[in-house]
Amino acid sequence: MSNIASNVSMPSTEASADNKATDHAVGNRSDHVVEVRRLSKSFDEVEVLRDIDLEVSSGDVVTILGSSGSGKSTLLRCINWLEKPDRGTIHISGQRIGIDENSRKPMSQKALAKMRAKTAMVFQSFNLWPHLTVLNNVTEAPIHVQGKKREEAEALALSFLEKVGMAHKRDAYPFTLSGGQKQRVAIARALAMQPEVILFDEPTSALDPELVGEVLGVIKSLSAEGYTMVIVTHEMDFARAVSDQVVFLEKGLLIEKADPETFFTQPKTDRVKRFLEKQH
Amino acid sequence: MTNWDIVWDSRDLLWQGFLNTLSLFSVAIALAFLLGCLIVYRLEDPKTRWRLPLRSFIDIMRMLPFLVLVYLLYYGLPSAGIRLEAWWAGLIGLTFYHGAYFAEILRGCRVTLSNGQIEAAYAHGFTPSRMFIRLILPQLMIQARPLIGNQLVYALKDTAFLFIITVKDLTWAANSISATYFVPTEAFVAVIGFYWLISLVMEMAIRYAGRFGHKRGFDHV
């Protein structure tokens, strides 16, 4: 399953123009579900991401680690264009997101929505739709975005609710659920899109400690089934157990990228060494 | 023959007035609500060029007394070469006036919706318009239901002004019975009964909608 990309976060030697970065990657594009090239992003004057390169192969789990404010959530949110990067390119299964390849202008809302539907996201604060039942939260996008028939979408939704252990709550409304249950429904909602990659933005950070396990358990089982996932997390043991690749962000720079064994036992940089020491 | 008998004999007139009030009111609030939704949808886009005109429209309507607006439409517009029938002037007045209020009510509730669920919708491939219809609007309606109910009652009562511009509504009927036979008390009490009936039905509808919200945990409004 592991397929560690060789080109680490060093800015590529090519010129910074977007089209060059695009051309560069054409050769192995098909292997990568997500390909981020020379991504930079500033909020006001503060640069939160600088020249990030990241590639995620099909079936891989990539975790993004780093201290608070290192830019890891922003990186994740750029992948589905919830944040608009200032520079760089992002491709999902070979197709560029956010910018129309022909006109070089921002994509139409419709085209962007279509690209986003190839991905799904699980948020820190769950973000279920409160006026819909558990089942309808999961069927909403398949029916109204993907145009699936209701019966088909419900059968699919139930199978995913089953997988996360929430099928018995199909008719409950979100406000009656615990945080862990809400997050498991949110995971089922993401799975129901049958996305090419699932993005997890600190999925356990808003949970009571005793509820963290049930959510991590579900994500672990998904990794065993070969789902492609990018996970921002603070759970080190989990990251070590579940990842095919770990990347570490520090002040907007991707300073380390390695398989979990190497990352946790022989970190290359002092910064990561200190980070890991503080975790225990 | 008592005064009440006189009113009873004029029941056709009252019934006509009732039907006129009801039809004008129903069409107007449906259009006003639609207008309110459209304005709020337009304001969803933070960079829209519509922001200033729409905000100004809402503010002007809220500052204007309804009767003045109706006077302008019915007596003022002819000087600009636009002559409206009383019924149409009434409909347009009610629609724009209460449309602005509906927009303000919905916009107020929109601010309280969490941004997270909006992001979740985008992340799952919703376009802005589809998201508004499927996810935002239903929640706004659930959350704003007491305010919407209030506004409906105001709109109903505002229809009574329209008799001044010769719309043959309930109040017109009562006024005409009262003027013909000099039975003001009975005529107007009868009309109150009709207004009360419409209000009662709306009240029940809003309460029913309340159960809908309660089931979903929307009780913090």
mmCIF file of N, CA, C and O in Angstrom, chain B residues 11-85:
data_model
loop_
_atom_site.group_PDB
_atom_site.id
_atom_site.type_symbol
_atom_site.label_atom_id
_atom_site.label_comp_id
_atom_site.label_asym_id
_atom_site.label_seq_id
_atom_site.Cartn_x
_atom_site.Cartn_y
_atom_site.Cartn_z
ATOM 1 N N ARG B 11 -74.724 39.925 4.024
ATOM 2 C CA ARG B 11 -73.654 38.926 4.133
ATOM 3 C C ARG B 11 -72.924 38.711 2.807
ATOM 4 O O ARG B 11 -71.736 38.414 2.794
ATOM 5 N N ASP B 12 -73.640 38.882 1.699
ATOM 6 C CA ASP B 12 -72.972 38.704 0.398
ATOM 7 C C ASP B 12 -71.832 39.695 0.216
ATOM 8 O O ASP B 12 -70.752 39.344 -0.255
ATOM 9 N N LEU B 13 -72.106 40.921 0.636
ATOM 10 C CA LEU B 13 -71.097 41.975 0.530
ATOM 11 C C LEU B 13 -69.869 41.629 1.393
ATOM 12 O O LEU B 13 -68.722 41.741 0.966
ATOM 13 N N LEU B 14 -70.167 41.186 2.628
ATOM 14 C CA LEU B 14 -69.086 40.801 3.537
ATOM 15 C C LEU B 14 -68.297 39.623 2.973
ATOM 16 O O LEU B 14 -67.054 39.583 3.038
ATOM 17 N N TRP B 15 -69.033 38.668 2.429
ATOM 18 C CA TRP B 15 -68.380 37.477 1.876
ATOM 19 C C TRP B 15 -67.465 37.849 0.720
ATOM 20 O O TRP B 15 -66.335 37.364 0.628
ATOM 21 N N GLN B 16 -67.959 38.737 -0.135
ATOM 22 C CA GLN B 16 -67.123 39.236 -1.245
ATOM 23 C C GLN B 16 -65.867 39.912 -0.709
ATOM 24 O O GLN B 16 -64.758 39.682 -1.187
ATOM 25 N N GLY B 17 -66.078 40.745 0.320
ATOM 26 C CA GLY B 17 -64.938 41.435 0.939
ATOM 27 C C GLY B 17 -63.940 40.455 1.515
ATOM 28 O O GLY B 17 -62.723 40.595 1.346
ATOM 29 N N PHE B 18 -64.493 39.415 2.176
ATOM 30 C CA PHE B 18 -63.640 38.392 2.766
ATOM 31 C C PHE B 18 -62.803 37.701 1.689
ATOM 32 O O PHE B 18 -61.581 37.539 1.824
ATOM 33 N N LEU B 19 -63.457 37.328 0.594
ATOM 34 C CA LEU B 19 -62.746 36.649 -0.483
ATOM 35 C C LEU B 19 -61.681 37.552 -1.093
ATOM 36 O O LEU B 19 -60.559 37.108 -1.397
ATOM 37 N N ASN B 20 -62.005 38.827 -1.239
ATOM 38 C CA ASN B 20 -61.036 39.767 -1.791
ATOM 39 C C ASN B 20 -59.818 39.923 -0.873
ATOM 40 O O ASN B 20 -58.676 39.900 -1.323
ATOM 41 N N THR B 21 -60.126 40.101 0.411
ATOM 42 C CA THR B 21 -59.031 40.219 1.378
ATOM 43 C C THR B 21 -58.161 38.962 1.350
ATOM 44 O O THR B 21 -56.933 39.031 1.294
ATOM 45 N N LEU B 22 -58.842 37.798 1.375
ATOM 46 C CA LEU B 22 -58.115 36.536 1.453
ATOM 47 C C LEU B 22 -57.243 36.322 0.205
ATOM 48 O O LEU B 22 -56.072 35.925 0.313
ATOM 49 N N SER B 23 -57.801 36.597 -0.964
ATOM 50 C CA SER B 23 -57.031 36.334 -2.186
ATOM 51 C C SER B 23 -55.862 37.309 -2.288
ATOM 52 O O SER B 23 -54.722 36.911 -2.566
ATOM 53 N N LEU B 24 -56.126 38.581 -2.004
ATOM 54 C CA LEU B 24 -55.067 39.576 -2.073
ATOM 55 C C LEU B 24 -53.957 39.236 -1.070
ATOM 56 O O LEU B 24 -52.765 39.233 -1.390
ATOM 57 N N PHE B 25 -54.371 38.896 0.142
ATOM 58 C CA PHE B 25 -53.424 38.571 1.195
ATOM 59 C C PHE B 25 -52.589 37.341 0.824
ATOM 60 O O PHE B 25 -51.357 37.343 0.937
ATOM 61 N N SER B 26 -53.254 36.286 0.345
ATOM 62 C CA SER B 26 -52.523 35.033 0.053
ATOM 63 C C SER B 26 -51.502 35.243 -1.055
ATOM 64 O O SER B 26 -50.340 34.824 -0.926
ATOM 65 N N VAL B 27 -51.950 35.888 -2.126
ATOM 66 C CA VAL B 27 -51.022 36.102 -3.240
ATOM 67 C C VAL B 27 -49.873 36.999 -2.782
ATOM 68 O O VAL B 27 -48.696 36.726 -3.051
ATOM 69 N N ALA B 28 -50.219 38.063 -2.040
ATOM 70 C CA ALA B 28 -49.196 39.025 -1.629
ATOM 71 C C ALA B 28 -48.153 38.394 -0.711
ATOM 72 O O ALA B 28 -46.948 38.593 -0.903
ATOM 73 N N ILE B 29 -48.584 37.610 0.280
ATOM 74 C CA ILE B 29 -47.574 37.067 1.204
ATOM 75 C C ILE B 29 -46.733 35.993 0.524
ATOM 76 O O ILE B 29 -45.549 35.850 0.816
ATOM 77 N N ALA B 30 -47.353 35.250 -0.415
ATOM 78 C CA ALA B 30 -46.556 34.257 -1.145
ATOM 79 C C ALA B 30 -45.458 34.973 -1.934
ATOM 80 O O ALA B 30 -44.275 34.584 -1.885
ATOM 81 N N LEU B 31 -45.832 36.035 -2.639
ATOM 82 C CA LEU B 31 -44.847 36.784 -3.429
ATOM 83 C C LEU B 31 -43.833 37.486 -2.523
ATOM 84 O O LEU B 31 -42.638 37.520 -2.816
ATOM 85 N N ALA B 32 -44.341 38.032 -1.410
ATOM 86 C CA ALA B 32 -43.444 38.745 -0.495
ATOM 87 C C ALA B 32 -42.407 37.790 0.074
ATOM 88 O O ALA B 32 -41.220 38.119 0.172
ATOM 89 N N PHE B 33 -42.858 36.572 0.422
ATOM 90 C CA PHE B 33 -41.916 35.606 0.987
ATOM 91 C C PHE B 33 -40.866 35.218 -0.052
ATOM 92 O O PHE B 33 -39.667 35.127 0.239
ATOM 93 N N LEU B 34 -41.325 35.014 -1.266
ATOM 94 C CA LEU B 34 -40.411 34.685 -2.361
ATOM 95 C C LEU B 34 -39.392 35.803 -2.552
ATOM 96 O O LEU B 34 -38.186 35.558 -2.701
ATOM 97 N N LEU B 35 -39.894 37.033 -2.522
ATOM 98 C CA LEU B 35 -39.008 38.193 -2.678
ATOM 99 C C LEU B 35 -37.978 38.230 -1.545
ATOM 100 O O LEU B 35 -36.781 38.437 -1.785
ATOM 101 N N GLY B 36 -38.457 37.986 -0.316
ATOM 102 C CA GLY B 36 -37.547 37.961 0.831
ATOM 103 C C GLY B 36 -36.455 36.917 0.644
ATOM 104 O O GLY B 36 -35.269 37.174 0.888
ATOM 105 N N CYS B 37 -36.849 35.715 0.187
ATOM 106 C CA CYS B 37 -35.881 34.634 -0.032
ATOM 107 C C CYS B 37 -34.869 35.032 -1.105
ATOM 108 O O CYS B 37 -33.664 34.788 -0.958
ATOM 109 N N LEU B 38 -35.354 35.629 -2.181
ATOM 110 C CA LEU B 38 -34.462 36.022 -3.276
ATOM 111 C C LEU B 38 -33.438 37.054 -2.807
ATOM 112 O O LEU B 38 -32.256 36.972 -3.151
ATOM 113 N N ILE B 39 -33.919 38.006 -2.011
ATOM 114 C CA ILE B 39 -33.004 39.046 -1.522
ATOM 115 C C ILE B 39 -31.922 38.406 -0.649
ATOM 116 O O ILE B 39 -30.730 38.666 -0.812
ATOM 117 N N VAL B 40 -32.350 37.520 0.260
ATOM 118 C CA VAL B 40 -31.366 36.896 1.150
ATOM 119 C C VAL B 40 -30.391 36.031 0.348
ATOM 120 O O VAL B 40 -29.195 35.995 0.627
ATOM 121 N N TYR B 41 -30.912 35.353 -0.682
ATOM 122 C CA TYR B 41 -30.017 34.547 -1.516
ATOM 123 C C TYR B 41 -28.986 35.431 -2.219
ATOM 124 O O TYR B 41 -27.802 35.110 -2.268
ATOM 125 N N ARG B 42 -29.454 36.571 -2.737
ATOM 126 C CA ARG B 42 -28.537 37.506 -3.414
ATOM 127 C C ARG B 42 -27.457 38.004 -2.454
ATOM 128 O O ARG B 42 -26.307 38.186 -2.831
ATOM 129 N N LEU B 43 -27.864 38.227 -1.218
ATOM 130 C CA LEU B 43 -26.914 38.772 -0.237
ATOM 131 C C LEU B 43 -25.934 37.703 0.270
ATOM 132 O O LEU B 43 -25.001 38.009 0.999
ATOM 133 N N GLU B 44 -26.181 36.416 -0.108
ATOM 134 C CA GLU B 44 -25.270 35.340 0.299
ATOM 135 C C GLU B 44 -23.860 35.594 -0.226
ATOM 136 O O GLU B 44 -22.871 35.307 0.442
ATOM 137 N N ASP B 45 -23.783 36.079 -1.438
ATOM 138 C CA ASP B 45 -22.490 36.343 -2.054
ATOM 139 C C ASP B 45 -21.932 37.655 -1.491
ATOM 140 O O ASP B 45 -22.499 38.713 -1.724
ATOM 141 N N PRO B 46 -20.839 37.557 -0.731
ATOM 142 C CA PRO B 46 -20.357 38.765 -0.050
ATOM 143 C C PRO B 46 -19.893 39.855 -1.011
ATOM 144 O O PRO B 46 -19.824 41.021 -0.643
ATOM 145 N N LYS B 47 -19.591 39.470 -2.257
ATOM 146 C CA LYS B 47 -19.049 40.465 -3.178
ATOM 147 C C LYS B 47 -20.084 40.985 -4.179
ATOM 148 O O LYS B 47 -19.760 41.689 -5.114
ATOM 149 N N THR B 48 -21.349 40.617 -3.953
ATOM 150 C CA THR B 48 -22.352 40.967 -4.951
ATOM 151 C C THR B 48 -22.532 42.471 -5.087
ATOM 152 O O THR B 48 -22.479 43.214 -4.108
ATOM 153 N N ARG B 49 -22.767 42.919 -6.328
ATOM 154 C CA ARG B 49 -23.023 44.344 -6.578
ATOM 155 C C ARG B 49 -24.414 44.733 -6.112
ATOM 156 O O ARG B 49 -24.776 45.886 -6.072
ATOM 157 N N TRP B 50 -25.221 43.725 -5.792
ATOM 158 C CA TRP B 50 -26.599 43.974 -5.375
ATOM 159 C C TRP B 50 -26.686 44.432 -3.924
ATOM 160 O O TRP B 50 -27.741 44.833 -3.470
ATOM 161 N N ARG B 51 -25.569 44.325 -3.213
ATOM 162 C CA ARG B 51 -25.640 44.556 -1.768
ATOM 163 C C ARG B 51 -26.217 45.928 -1.421
ATOM 164 O O ARG B 51 -27.185 46.028 -0.674
ATOM 165 N N LEU B 52 -25.640 46.959 -2.001
ATOM 166 C CA LEU B 52 -26.079 48.319 -1.648
ATOM 167 C C LEU B 52 -27.537 48.572 -2.054
ATOM 168 O O LEU B 52 -28.345 49.006 -1.223
ATOM 169 N N PRO B 53 -27.911 48.266 -3.321
ATOM 170 C CA PRO B 53 -29.317 48.498 -3.680
ATOM 171 C C PRO B 53 -30.295 47.705 -2.815
ATOM 172 O O PRO B 53 -31.332 48.249 -2.411
ATOM 173 N N LEU B 54 -29.948 46.458 -2.513
ATOM 174 C CA LEU B 54 -30.884 45.641 -1.738
ATOM 175 C C LEU B 54 -30.995 46.134 -0.296
ATOM 176 O O LEU B 54 -32.082 46.209 0.269
ATOM 177 N N ARG B 55 -29.837 46.461 0.281
ATOM 178 C CA ARG B 55 -29.876 46.983 1.650
ATOM 179 C C ARG B 55 -30.674 48.292 1.691
ATOM 180 O O ARG B 55 -31.456 48.516 2.620
ATOM 181 N N SER B 56 -30.500 49.131 0.680
ATOM 182 C CA SER B 56 -31.225 50.403 0.658
ATOM 183 C C SER B 56 -32.725 50.149 0.528
ATOM 184 O O SER B 56 -33.532 50.787 1.209
ATOM 185 N N PHE B 57 -33.066 49.203 -0.345
ATOM 186 C CA PHE B 57 -34.480 48.869 -0.526
ATOM 187 C C PHE B 57 -35.106 48.443 0.804
ATOM 188 O O PHE B 57 -36.178 48.925 1.193
ATOM 189 N N ILE B 58 -34.414 47.549 1.506
ATOM 190 C CA ILE B 58 -34.947 47.071 2.789
ATOM 191 C C ILE B 58 -35.110 48.234 3.759
ATOM 192 O O ILE B 58 -36.158 48.383 4.408
ATOM 193 N N ASP B 59 -34.104 49.071 3.833
ATOM 194 C CA ASP B 59 -34.163 50.174 4.788
ATOM 195 C C ASP B 59 -35.275 51.168 4.451
ATOM 196 O O ASP B 59 -35.977 51.642 5.339
ATOM 197 N N ILE B 60 -35.433 51.444 3.153
ATOM 198 C CA ILE B 60 -36.479 52.391 2.752
ATOM 199 C C ILE B 60 -37.858 51.839 3.086
ATOM 200 O O ILE B 60 -38.714 52.529 3.638
ATOM 201 N N MET B 61 -38.065 50.573 2.777
ATOM 202 C CA MET B 61 -39.370 49.978 3.050
ATOM 203 C C MET B 61 -39.671 49.972 4.548
ATOM 204 O O MET B 61 -40.804 50.203 4.968
ATOM 205 N N ARG B 62 -38.648 49.731 5.342
ATOM 206 C CA ARG B 62 -38.880 49.654 6.791
ATOM 207 C C ARG B 62 -39.134 51.029 7.381
ATOM 208 O O ARG B 62 -39.763 51.147 8.428
ATOM 209 N N MET B 63 -38.628 52.052 6.703
ATOM 210 C CA MET B 63 -38.789 53.399 7.232
ATOM 211 C C MET B 63 -40.132 53.993 6.813
ATOM 212 O O MET B 63 -40.673 54.860 7.465
ATOM 213 N N LEU B 64 -40.686 53.440 5.722
ATOM 214 C CA LEU B 64 -41.897 54.021 5.132
ATOM 215 C C LEU B 64 -43.153 53.473 5.829
ATOM 216 O O LEU B 64 -43.279 52.271 6.002
ATOM 217 N N PRO B 65 -44.121 54.339 6.195
ATOM 218 C CA PRO B 65 -45.417 53.811 6.644
ATOM 219 C C PRO B 65 -46.128 53.146 5.453
ATOM 220 O O PRO B 65 -46.049 53.668 4.325
ATOM 221 N N PHE B 66 -46.791 52.020 5.698
ATOM 222 C CA PHE B 66 -47.389 51.264 4.601
ATOM 223 C C PHE B 66 -48.383 52.114 3.808
ATOM 224 O O PHE B 66 -48.410 52.088 2.576
ATOM 225 N N LEU B 67 -49.168 52.896 4.521
ATOM 226 C CA LEU B 67 -50.194 53.690 3.844
ATOM 227 C C LEU B 67 -49.572 54.694 2.868
ATOM 228 O O LEU B 67 -50.083 54.913 1.774
ATOM 229 N N VAL B 68 -48.435 55.253 3.268
ATOM 230 C CA VAL B 68 -47.759 56.215 2.400
ATOM 231 C C VAL B 68 -47.298 55.530 1.118
ATOM 232 O O VAL B 68 -47.444 56.057 0.009
ATOM 233 N N LEU B 69 -46.754 54.317 1.264
ATOM 234 C CA LEU B 69 -46.328 53.554 0.089
ATOM 235 C C LEU B 69 -47.497 53.320 -0.855
ATOM 236 O O LEU B 69 -47.394 53.492 -2.078
ATOM 237 N N VAL B 70 -48.638 52.923 -0.283
ATOM 238 C CA VAL B 70 -49.811 52.641 -1.103
ATOM 239 C C VAL B 70 -50.313 53.911 -1.798
ATOM 240 O O VAL B 70 -50.655 53.897 -2.981
ATOM 241 N N TYR B 71 -50.314 55.031 -1.067
ATOM 242 C CA TYR B 71 -50.680 56.314 -1.686
ATOM 243 C C TYR B 71 -49.785 56.624 -2.880
ATOM 244 O O TYR B 71 -50.233 57.037 -3.941
ATOM 245 N N LEU B 72 -48.483 56.425 -2.659
ATOM 246 C CA LEU B 72 -47.524 56.690 -3.730
ATOM 247 C C LEU B 72 -47.830 55.844 -4.956
ATOM 248 O O LEU B 72 -47.819 56.332 -6.087
ATOM 249 N N LEU B 73 -48.095 54.558 -4.720
ATOM 250 C CA LEU B 73 -48.338 53.654 -5.841
ATOM 251 C C LEU B 73 -49.625 54.023 -6.578
ATOM 252 O O LEU B 73 -49.696 53.995 -7.795
ATOM 253 N N TYR B 74 -50.658 54.371 -5.792
ATOM 254 C CA TYR B 74 -51.970 54.560 -6.404
ATOM 255 C C TYR B 74 -52.197 55.977 -6.893
ATOM 256 O O TYR B 74 -52.734 56.198 -7.981
ATOM 257 N N TYR B 75 -51.770 56.958 -6.081
ATOM 258 C CA TYR B 75 -52.012 58.352 -6.465
ATOM 259 C C TYR B 75 -50.786 59.021 -7.063
ATOM 260 O O TYR B 75 -50.905 59.989 -7.809
ATOM 261 N N GLY B 76 -49.604 58.509 -6.688
ATOM 262 C CA GLY B 76 -48.371 59.146 -7.144
ATOM 263 C C GLY B 76 -47.925 58.691 -8.518
ATOM 264 O O GLY B 76 -47.515 59.497 -9.362
ATOM 265 N N LEU B 77 -48.016 57.365 -8.768
ATOM 266 C CA LEU B 77 -47.510 56.831 -10.032
ATOM 267 C C LEU B 77 -48.199 57.392 -11.279
ATOM 268 O O LEU B 77 -47.557 57.563 -12.310
ATOM 269 N N PRO B 78 -49.511 57.679 -11.231
ATOM 270 C CA PRO B 78 -50.143 58.239 -12.436
ATOM 271 C C PRO B 78 -49.434 59.475 -12.954
ATOM 272 O O PRO B 78 -49.379 59.688 -14.164
ATOM 273 N N SER B 79 -48.864 60.276 -12.067
ATOM 274 C CA SER B 79 -48.160 61.467 -12.544
ATOM 275 C C SER B 79 -46.890 61.071 -13.300
ATOM 276 O O SER B 79 -46.339 61.878 -14.044
ATOM 277 N N ALA B 80 -46.426 59.838 -13.123
ATOM 278 C CA ALA B 80 -45.300 59.332 -13.910
ATOM 279 C C ALA B 80 -45.823 58.523 -15.096
ATOM 280 O O ALA B 80 -45.069 57.813 -15.765
ATOM 281 N N GLY B 81 -47.093 58.595 -15.333
ATOM 282 C CA GLY B 81 -47.682 57.920 -16.486
ATOM 283 C C GLY B 81 -48.037 56.458 -16.232
ATOM 284 O O GLY B 81 -48.413 55.738 -17.141
ATOM 285 N N ILE B 82 -47.904 55.988 -14.977
ATOM 286 C CA ILE B 82 -48.254 54.601 -14.685
ATOM 287 C C ILE B 82 -49.531 54.575 -13.851
ATOM 288 O O ILE B 82 -49.578 55.081 -12.729
ATOM 289 N N ARG B 83 -50.567 54.041 -14.418
ATOM 290 C CA ARG B 83 -51.842 53.993 -13.717
ATOM 291 C C ARG B 83 -52.131 52.543 -13.337
ATOM 292 O O ARG B 83 -52.240 51.669 -14.191
ATOM 293 N N LEU B 84 -52.217 52.270 -12.040
ATOM 294 C CA LEU B 84 -52.468 50.909 -11.576
ATOM 295 C C LEU B 84 -53.893 50.813 -11.071
ATOM 296 O O LEU B 84 -54.409 51.747 -10.457
ATOM 297 N N GLU B 85 -54.507 49.647 -11.310
ATOM 298 C CA GLU B 85 -55.787 49.394 -10.672
ATOM 299 C C GLU B 85 -55.559 49.233 -9.182
ATOM 300 O O GLU B 85 -54.468 48.832 -8.749
#
